[in-house]
């Protein structure tokens, strides 16, 4: 008998529906700070952090996820999974239209999954690797055919992670250059209106949204404010009401959270499991040598970063997987420890052994550190890295560029030594971890995949086996061995498990009823 998951759309609109209807007020404009300005709104092409904050209000996915991270109806009102796990049947919602008035059908699902997400989405190649076909027996039914079980797939179908795009606007075009990239047409609660470069993006209420009565807001305006002090002042004065991912600088959080109209939360990030790290170019000296990579990892003080740059938010990272995976038994903490007391002495010894002795001026070699262009904390991190690595004889030059230039340098041109960044481990390692370490994910021009050029046949083998392993104990052992190998190879320098902060005006209600927080569609958000 098939495992059947059914839900009535009206009963599971959003968790905010649990509130008395009279409490939810209609109207108002929510002004949110997005940092930095998105390089594009094509969330099916890039997972760069700022993109999803805006695009997830326009595009939707087949499923949504509650705070418990369990799937609930999105564009699909119910779904069935066959006993062998190789067929997933989705029944689509009634009355859904694209923002241009065309009906949303199973043909759009098939096109989005096979022609867009599987081919061009940075994580789609991993998430949909088992998907071989989509049958569309009628406009309201999409049947996914898999060549092997893929239980992780049910965690990868949100509007943020796997947005549905309109077939009639994309078919026959080059997906990467389609003009709708920056004037998106979705099914979501908010419609794209305009983008004033350097200032704001405006989204207006979708009057024909399929969830009757939603959204509650009239408009969302995403503002781009480069100066950190101005962002904080705007929040204090009520000129903006919401800022996620540290848009309000961490050093201002202890003070601003004491104001009576301001609230601070770390909710809404649980399903992304972010890990901060240094992307290291393994292709060229000096980082083609494992002892150099290990030395850099030993030289950096993770607790100092957390306490002095992120003001206490975060935990030291031990390896390629966030400790959130303890809950599923997949996390392995017994790996090489880079936080030992004599770590600086070890770093110096490893650099000597790697063939990089200090010169007359005390310098071993020079490198350039490309700082993640996401704000002042990343500049301060760069300054700390320069100081810490200078202490072991590595001369670090700092470079800070705009987002498009940085993405091209790291993931297309590979013209970098080290760069600071963060990745989402997501709800299952197949979705968020494999893309950084499997050699098949060395994809020139695709962002946030294996940009380091790391290739280890044993790691590939372990990840491939864990992808299809249904025995929990065996899968745990595979990921344990994977983490131990990667902690030795350090193709990336693991720094911290990030704890992001959202600062918001207390008038904003219902913004944390989804596992994805700011990456949710805000259909149920309202202003008091």
PDB file of C-alpha atoms in Angstrom, residues 92 119 134 169 193 289 294 415 468:
ATOM      1  CA  UNK A  92      -1.583  20.372  -7.607  1.00  0.00           C
ATOM      2  CA  UNK A 119      20.310  21.537 -15.482  1.00  0.00           C
ATOM      3  CA  UNK A 134       8.046  13.557 -15.011  1.00  0.00           C
ATOM      4  CA  UNK A 169       8.050  32.262 -20.719  1.00  0.00           C
ATOM      5  CA  UNK A 193       6.842  45.707  -9.856  1.00  0.00           C
ATOM      6  CA  UNK A 289      49.718  21.003  -0.437  1.00  0.00           C
ATOM      7  CA  UNK A 294      46.172  22.251   7.638  1.00  0.00           C
ATOM      8  CA  UNK A 415      41.506  33.355 -10.034  1.00  0.00           C
ATOM      9  CA  UNK A 468      21.127   5.794  -1.901  1.00  0.00           C
TER      10      UNK A 468
END
